[in-house]
XYZ file of N, CA, C and O in Angstrom:
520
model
N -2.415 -8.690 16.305
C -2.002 -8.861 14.914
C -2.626 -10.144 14.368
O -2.311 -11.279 14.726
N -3.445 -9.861 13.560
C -3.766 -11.472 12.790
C -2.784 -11.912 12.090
O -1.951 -11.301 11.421
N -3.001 -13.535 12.378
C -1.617 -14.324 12.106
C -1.784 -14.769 10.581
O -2.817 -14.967 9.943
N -0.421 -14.866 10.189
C -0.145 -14.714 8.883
C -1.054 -14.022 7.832
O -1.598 -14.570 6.873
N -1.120 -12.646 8.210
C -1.746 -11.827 7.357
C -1.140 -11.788 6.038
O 0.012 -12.221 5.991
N -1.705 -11.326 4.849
C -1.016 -11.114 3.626
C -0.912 -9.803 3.185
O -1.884 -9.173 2.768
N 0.156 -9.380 3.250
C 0.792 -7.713 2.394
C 0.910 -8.096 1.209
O 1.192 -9.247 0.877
N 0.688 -7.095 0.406
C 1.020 -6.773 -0.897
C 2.047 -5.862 -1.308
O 1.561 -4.939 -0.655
N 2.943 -5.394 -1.778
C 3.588 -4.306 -1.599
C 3.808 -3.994 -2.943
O 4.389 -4.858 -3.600
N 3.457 -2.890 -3.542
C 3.434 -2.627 -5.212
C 4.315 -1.239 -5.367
O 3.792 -0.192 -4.985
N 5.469 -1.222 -5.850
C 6.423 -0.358 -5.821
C 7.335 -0.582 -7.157
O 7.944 -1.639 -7.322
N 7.372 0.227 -7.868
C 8.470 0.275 -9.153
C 10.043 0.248 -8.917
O 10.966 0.151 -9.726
N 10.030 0.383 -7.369
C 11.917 0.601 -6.474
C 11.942 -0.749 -6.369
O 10.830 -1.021 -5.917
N 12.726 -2.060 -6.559
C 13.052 -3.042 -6.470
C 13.675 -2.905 -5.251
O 13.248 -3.665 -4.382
N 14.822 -1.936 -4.842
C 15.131 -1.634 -3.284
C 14.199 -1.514 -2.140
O 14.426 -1.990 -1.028
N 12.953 -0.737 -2.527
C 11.969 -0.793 -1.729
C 11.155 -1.754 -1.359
O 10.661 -1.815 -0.233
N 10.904 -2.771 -2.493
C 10.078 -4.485 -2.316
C 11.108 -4.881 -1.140
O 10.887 -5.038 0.061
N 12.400 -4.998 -1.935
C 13.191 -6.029 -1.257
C 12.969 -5.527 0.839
O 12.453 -6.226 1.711
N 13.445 -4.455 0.946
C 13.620 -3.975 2.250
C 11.954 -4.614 2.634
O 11.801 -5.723 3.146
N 10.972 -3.827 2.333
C 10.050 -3.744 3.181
C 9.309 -5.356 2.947
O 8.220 -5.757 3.360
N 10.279 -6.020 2.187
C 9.447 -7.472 2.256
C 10.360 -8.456 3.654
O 9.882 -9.293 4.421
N 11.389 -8.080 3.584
C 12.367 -8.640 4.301
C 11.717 -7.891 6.048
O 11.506 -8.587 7.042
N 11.592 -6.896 6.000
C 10.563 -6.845 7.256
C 9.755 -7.075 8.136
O 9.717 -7.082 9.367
N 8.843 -7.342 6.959
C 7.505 -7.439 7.158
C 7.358 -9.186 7.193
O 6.556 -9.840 7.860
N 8.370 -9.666 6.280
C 8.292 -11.435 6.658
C 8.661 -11.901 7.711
O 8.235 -12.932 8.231
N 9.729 -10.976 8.238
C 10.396 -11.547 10.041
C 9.477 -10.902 10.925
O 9.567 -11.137 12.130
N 8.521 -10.046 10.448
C 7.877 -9.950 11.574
C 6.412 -11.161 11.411
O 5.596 -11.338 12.315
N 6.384 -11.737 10.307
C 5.687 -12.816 10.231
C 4.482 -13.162 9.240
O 3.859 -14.206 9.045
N 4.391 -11.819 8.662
C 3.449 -11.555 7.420
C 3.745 -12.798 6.309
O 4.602 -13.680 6.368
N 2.709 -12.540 5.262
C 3.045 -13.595 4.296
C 2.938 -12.225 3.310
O 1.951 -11.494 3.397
N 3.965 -11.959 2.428
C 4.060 -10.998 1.401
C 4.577 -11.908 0.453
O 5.274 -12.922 0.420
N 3.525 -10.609 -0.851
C 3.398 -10.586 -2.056
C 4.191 -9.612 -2.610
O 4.748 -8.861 -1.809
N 4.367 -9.451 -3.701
C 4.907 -7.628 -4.305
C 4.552 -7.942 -6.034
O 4.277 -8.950 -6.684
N 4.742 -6.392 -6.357
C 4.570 -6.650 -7.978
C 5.188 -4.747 -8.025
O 5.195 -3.803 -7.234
N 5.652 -5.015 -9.515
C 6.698 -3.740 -9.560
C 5.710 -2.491 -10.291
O 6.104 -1.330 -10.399
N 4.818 -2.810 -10.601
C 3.665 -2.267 -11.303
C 2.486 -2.128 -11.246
O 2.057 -3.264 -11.040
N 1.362 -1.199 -11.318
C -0.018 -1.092 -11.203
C -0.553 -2.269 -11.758
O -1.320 -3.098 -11.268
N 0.230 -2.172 -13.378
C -0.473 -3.467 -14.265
C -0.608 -4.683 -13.696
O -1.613 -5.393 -13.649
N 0.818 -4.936 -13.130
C 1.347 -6.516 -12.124
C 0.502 -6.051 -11.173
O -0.020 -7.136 -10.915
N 0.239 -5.681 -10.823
C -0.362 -5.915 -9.295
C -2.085 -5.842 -9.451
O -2.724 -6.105 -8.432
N -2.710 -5.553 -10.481
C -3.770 -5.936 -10.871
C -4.284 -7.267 -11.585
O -5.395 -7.764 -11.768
N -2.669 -7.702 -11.980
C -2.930 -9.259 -12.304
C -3.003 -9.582 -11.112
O -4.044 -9.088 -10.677
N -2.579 -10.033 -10.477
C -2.164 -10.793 -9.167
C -3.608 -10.558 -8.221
O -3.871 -11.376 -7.340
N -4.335 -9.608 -8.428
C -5.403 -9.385 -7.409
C -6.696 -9.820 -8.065
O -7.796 -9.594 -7.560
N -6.488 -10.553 -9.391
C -7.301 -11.101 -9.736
C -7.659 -12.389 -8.654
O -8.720 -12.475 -8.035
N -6.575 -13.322 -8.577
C -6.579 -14.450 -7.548
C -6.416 -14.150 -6.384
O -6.463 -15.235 -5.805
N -6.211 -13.183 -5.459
C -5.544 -12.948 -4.141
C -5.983 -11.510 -3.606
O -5.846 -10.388 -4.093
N -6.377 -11.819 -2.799
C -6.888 -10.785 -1.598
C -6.341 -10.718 -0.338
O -6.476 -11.393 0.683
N -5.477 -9.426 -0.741
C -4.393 -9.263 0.438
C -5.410 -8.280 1.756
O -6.469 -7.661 1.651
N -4.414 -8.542 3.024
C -5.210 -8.012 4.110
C -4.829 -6.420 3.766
O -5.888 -5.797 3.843
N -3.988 -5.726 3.499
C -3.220 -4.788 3.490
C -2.648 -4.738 2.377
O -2.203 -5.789 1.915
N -2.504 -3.480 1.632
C -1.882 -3.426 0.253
C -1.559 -1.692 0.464
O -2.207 -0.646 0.492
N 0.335 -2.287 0.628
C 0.991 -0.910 0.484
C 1.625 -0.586 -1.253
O 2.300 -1.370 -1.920
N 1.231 0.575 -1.597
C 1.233 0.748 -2.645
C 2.045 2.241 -2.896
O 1.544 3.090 -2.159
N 2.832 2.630 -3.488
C 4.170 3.601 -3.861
C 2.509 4.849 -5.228
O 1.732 4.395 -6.068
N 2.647 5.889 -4.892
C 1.559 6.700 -5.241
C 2.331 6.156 -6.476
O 1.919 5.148 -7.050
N 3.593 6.900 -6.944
C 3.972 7.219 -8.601
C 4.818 6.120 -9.213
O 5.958 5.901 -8.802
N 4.276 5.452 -10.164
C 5.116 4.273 -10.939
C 4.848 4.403 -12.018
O 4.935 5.590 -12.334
N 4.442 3.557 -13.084
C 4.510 3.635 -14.787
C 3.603 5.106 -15.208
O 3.891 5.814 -16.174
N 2.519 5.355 -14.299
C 1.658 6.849 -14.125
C 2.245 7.531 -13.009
O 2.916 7.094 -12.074
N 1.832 8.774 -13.315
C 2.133 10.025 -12.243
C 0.645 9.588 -11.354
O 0.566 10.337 -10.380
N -0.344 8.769 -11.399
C -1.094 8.343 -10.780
C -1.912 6.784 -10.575
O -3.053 6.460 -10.245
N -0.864 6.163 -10.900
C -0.481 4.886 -10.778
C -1.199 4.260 -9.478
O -2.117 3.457 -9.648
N -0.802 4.608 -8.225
C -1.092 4.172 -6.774
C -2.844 5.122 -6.765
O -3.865 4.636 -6.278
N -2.783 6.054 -7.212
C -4.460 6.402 -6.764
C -5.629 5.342 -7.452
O -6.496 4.784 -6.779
N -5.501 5.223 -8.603
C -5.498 4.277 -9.748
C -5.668 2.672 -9.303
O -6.760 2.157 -9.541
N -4.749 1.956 -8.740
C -4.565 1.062 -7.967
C -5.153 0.799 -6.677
O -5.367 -0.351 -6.293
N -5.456 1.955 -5.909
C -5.926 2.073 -4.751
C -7.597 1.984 -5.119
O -8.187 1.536 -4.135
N -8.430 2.249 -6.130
C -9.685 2.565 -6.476
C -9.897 1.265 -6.669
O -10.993 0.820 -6.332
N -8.894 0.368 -7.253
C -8.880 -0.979 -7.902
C -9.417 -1.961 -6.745
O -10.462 -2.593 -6.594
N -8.294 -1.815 -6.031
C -8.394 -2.755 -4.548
C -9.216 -2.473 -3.550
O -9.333 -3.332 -2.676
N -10.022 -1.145 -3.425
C -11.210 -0.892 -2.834
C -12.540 -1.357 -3.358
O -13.582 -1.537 -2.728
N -12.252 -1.544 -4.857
C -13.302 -1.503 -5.555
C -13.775 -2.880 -5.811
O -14.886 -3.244 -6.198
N -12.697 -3.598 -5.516
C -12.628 -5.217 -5.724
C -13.020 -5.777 -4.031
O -14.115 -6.200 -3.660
N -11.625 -5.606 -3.096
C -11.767 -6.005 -2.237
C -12.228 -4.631 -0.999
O -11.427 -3.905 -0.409
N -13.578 -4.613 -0.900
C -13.776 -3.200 0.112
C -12.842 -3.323 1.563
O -12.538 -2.266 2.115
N -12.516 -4.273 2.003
C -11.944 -4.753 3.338
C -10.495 -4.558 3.627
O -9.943 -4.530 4.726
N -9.875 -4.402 2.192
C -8.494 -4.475 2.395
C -8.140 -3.324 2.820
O -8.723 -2.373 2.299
N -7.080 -3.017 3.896
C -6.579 -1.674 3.843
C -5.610 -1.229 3.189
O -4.581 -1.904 3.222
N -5.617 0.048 2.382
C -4.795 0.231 1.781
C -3.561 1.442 2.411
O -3.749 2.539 2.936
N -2.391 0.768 2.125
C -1.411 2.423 2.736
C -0.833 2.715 1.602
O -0.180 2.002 0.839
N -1.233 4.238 1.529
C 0.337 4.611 -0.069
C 1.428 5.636 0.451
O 1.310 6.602 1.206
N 2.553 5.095 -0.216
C 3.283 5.576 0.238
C 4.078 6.772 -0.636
O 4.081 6.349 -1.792
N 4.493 7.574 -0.616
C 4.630 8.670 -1.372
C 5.926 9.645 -1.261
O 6.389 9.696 -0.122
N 6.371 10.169 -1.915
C 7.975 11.083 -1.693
C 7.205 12.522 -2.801
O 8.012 13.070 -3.552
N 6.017 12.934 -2.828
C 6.024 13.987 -3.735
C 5.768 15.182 -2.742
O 5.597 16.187 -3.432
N 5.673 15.480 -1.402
C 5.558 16.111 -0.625
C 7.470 16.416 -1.007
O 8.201 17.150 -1.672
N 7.487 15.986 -0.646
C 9.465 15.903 -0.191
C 9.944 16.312 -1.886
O 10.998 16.939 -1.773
N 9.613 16.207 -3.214
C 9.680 16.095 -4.221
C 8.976 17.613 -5.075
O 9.339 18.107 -6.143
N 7.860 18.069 -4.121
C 7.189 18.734 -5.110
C 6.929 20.199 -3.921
O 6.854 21.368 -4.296
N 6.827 19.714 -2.429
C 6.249 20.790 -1.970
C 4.721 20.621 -1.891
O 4.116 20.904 -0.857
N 4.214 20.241 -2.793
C 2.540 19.621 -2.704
C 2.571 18.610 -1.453
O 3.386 17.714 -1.233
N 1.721 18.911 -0.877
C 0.884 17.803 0.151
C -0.719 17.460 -0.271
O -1.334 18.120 -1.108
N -1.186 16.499 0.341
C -2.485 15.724 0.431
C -2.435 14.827 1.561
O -1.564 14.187 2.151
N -3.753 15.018 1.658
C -4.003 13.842 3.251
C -5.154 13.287 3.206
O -6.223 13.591 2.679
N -4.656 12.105 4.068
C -6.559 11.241 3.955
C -7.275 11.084 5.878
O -7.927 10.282 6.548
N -6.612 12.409 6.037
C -7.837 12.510 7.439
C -9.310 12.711 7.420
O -10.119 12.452 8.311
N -9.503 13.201 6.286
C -10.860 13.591 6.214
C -11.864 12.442 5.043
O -11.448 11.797 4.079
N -13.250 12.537 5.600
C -14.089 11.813 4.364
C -14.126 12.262 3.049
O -14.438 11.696 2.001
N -13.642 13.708 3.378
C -13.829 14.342 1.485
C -12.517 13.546 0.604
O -12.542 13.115 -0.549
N -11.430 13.533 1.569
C -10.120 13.057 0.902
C -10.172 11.995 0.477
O -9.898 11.603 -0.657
N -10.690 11.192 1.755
C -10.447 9.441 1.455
C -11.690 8.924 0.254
O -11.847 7.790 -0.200
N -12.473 10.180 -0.054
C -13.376 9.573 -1.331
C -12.499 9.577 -2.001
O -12.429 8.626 -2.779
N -11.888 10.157 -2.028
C -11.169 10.181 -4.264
C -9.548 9.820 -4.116
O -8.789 9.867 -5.084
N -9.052 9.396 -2.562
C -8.019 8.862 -2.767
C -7.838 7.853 -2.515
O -6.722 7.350 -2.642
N -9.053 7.095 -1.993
C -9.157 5.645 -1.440
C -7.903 4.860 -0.415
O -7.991 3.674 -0.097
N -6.887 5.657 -0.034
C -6.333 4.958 0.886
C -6.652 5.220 2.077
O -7.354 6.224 2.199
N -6.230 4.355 3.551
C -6.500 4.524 4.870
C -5.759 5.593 5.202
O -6.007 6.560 5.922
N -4.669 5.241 4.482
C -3.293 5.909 5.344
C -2.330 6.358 4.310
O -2.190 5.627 3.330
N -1.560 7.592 4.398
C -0.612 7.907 3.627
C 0.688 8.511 4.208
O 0.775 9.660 4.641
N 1.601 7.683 4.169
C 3.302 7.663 4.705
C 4.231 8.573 3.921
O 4.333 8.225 2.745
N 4.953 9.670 4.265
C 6.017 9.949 3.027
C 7.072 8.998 3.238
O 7.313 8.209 4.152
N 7.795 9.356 1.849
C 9.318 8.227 1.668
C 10.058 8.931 2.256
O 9.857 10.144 2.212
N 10.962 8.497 2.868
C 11.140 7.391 3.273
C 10.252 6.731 4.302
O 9.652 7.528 5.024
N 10.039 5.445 4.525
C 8.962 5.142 5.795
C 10.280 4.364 6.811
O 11.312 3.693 6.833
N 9.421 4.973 7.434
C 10.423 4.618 9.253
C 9.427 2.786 9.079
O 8.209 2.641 8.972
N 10.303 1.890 9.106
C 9.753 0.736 9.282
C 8.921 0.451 10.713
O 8.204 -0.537 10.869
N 9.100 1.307 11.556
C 8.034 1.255 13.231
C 7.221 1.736 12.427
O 6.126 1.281 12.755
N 7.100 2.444 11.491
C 6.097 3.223 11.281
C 4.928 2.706 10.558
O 3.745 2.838 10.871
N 5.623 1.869 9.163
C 4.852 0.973 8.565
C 4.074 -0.168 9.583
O 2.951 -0.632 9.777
N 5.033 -0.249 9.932
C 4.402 -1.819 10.799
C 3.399 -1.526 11.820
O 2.446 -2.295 11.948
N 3.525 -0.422 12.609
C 2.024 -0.179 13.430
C 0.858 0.748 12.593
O -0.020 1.180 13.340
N 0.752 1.026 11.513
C -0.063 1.114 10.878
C -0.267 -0.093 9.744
O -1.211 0.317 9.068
N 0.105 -1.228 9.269
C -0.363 -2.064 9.228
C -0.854 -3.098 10.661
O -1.581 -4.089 10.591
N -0.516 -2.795 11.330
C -1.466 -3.769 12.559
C -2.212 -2.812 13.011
O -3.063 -3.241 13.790
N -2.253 -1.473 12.812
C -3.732 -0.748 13.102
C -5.055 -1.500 12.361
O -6.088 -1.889 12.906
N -4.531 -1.597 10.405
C -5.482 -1.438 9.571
C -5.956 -2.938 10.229
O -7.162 -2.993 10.471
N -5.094 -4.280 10.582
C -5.640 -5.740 11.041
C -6.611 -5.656 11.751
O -7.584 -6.410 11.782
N -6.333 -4.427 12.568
C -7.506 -4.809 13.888
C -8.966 -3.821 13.600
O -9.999 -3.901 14.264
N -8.782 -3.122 12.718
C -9.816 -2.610 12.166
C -10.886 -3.505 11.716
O -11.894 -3.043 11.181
């Protein structure tokens, strides 16, 4: 795990910042958050997080894809995870196993909601050691 890595965590659930920041800080991260695509494109003006977990649907029904193009497009290095409840919500699925996917959805990794916190956390220390 690289030490004091920086998360980002961009989620419109204020329940969801809070939990997964409170996590991710005892396990030793240095986190950021912002409740919005907009906020969280300010903020990445100055700051380049190692990892940026990002919630697919907030002020847009494509908010996190949107965001995810942003932070690839800015910082190529960062990994991005989104996290998502429209499988569970809609019956629709999408995945980023493949190169066709991860062109046009730009994340590494995609979690449904709820995320098992083992779960988050060894796929953010996957994306570190990448």
């Amino acid at each position: 795990m690289k030490d004091h890595a920086k998360i980002m965590i961009v989620d419109d659930d204020i329940d969801v910042i809070e939990q997964l920041t409170l996590m991710l800080e005892a396990t030793g991260y240095e986190v950021t958050s912002a409740e919005a695509q907009s906020e969280a494109e300010k903020l990445l003006e100055n700051y380049e997080p190692d990892v940026a977990v990002v919630d697919l649907m907030m002020e847009n029904m494509d908010s996190g894809f949107v965001l995810a193009h942003h932070i690839k497009r800015r910082y190529p290095k960062t990994g991005v995870i989104m996290l998502t409840a429209v499988a569970s919500e809609t019956g629709l699925g999408f995945d980023v196993t493949t190169n066709g996917e991860r062109s046009w959805v730009k994340a590494d990794v995609l979690l449904d909601k709820p995320v098992r916190h083992e779960q988050l956390r060894a796929e953010i220390e996957r994306l570190l050691q990448d």
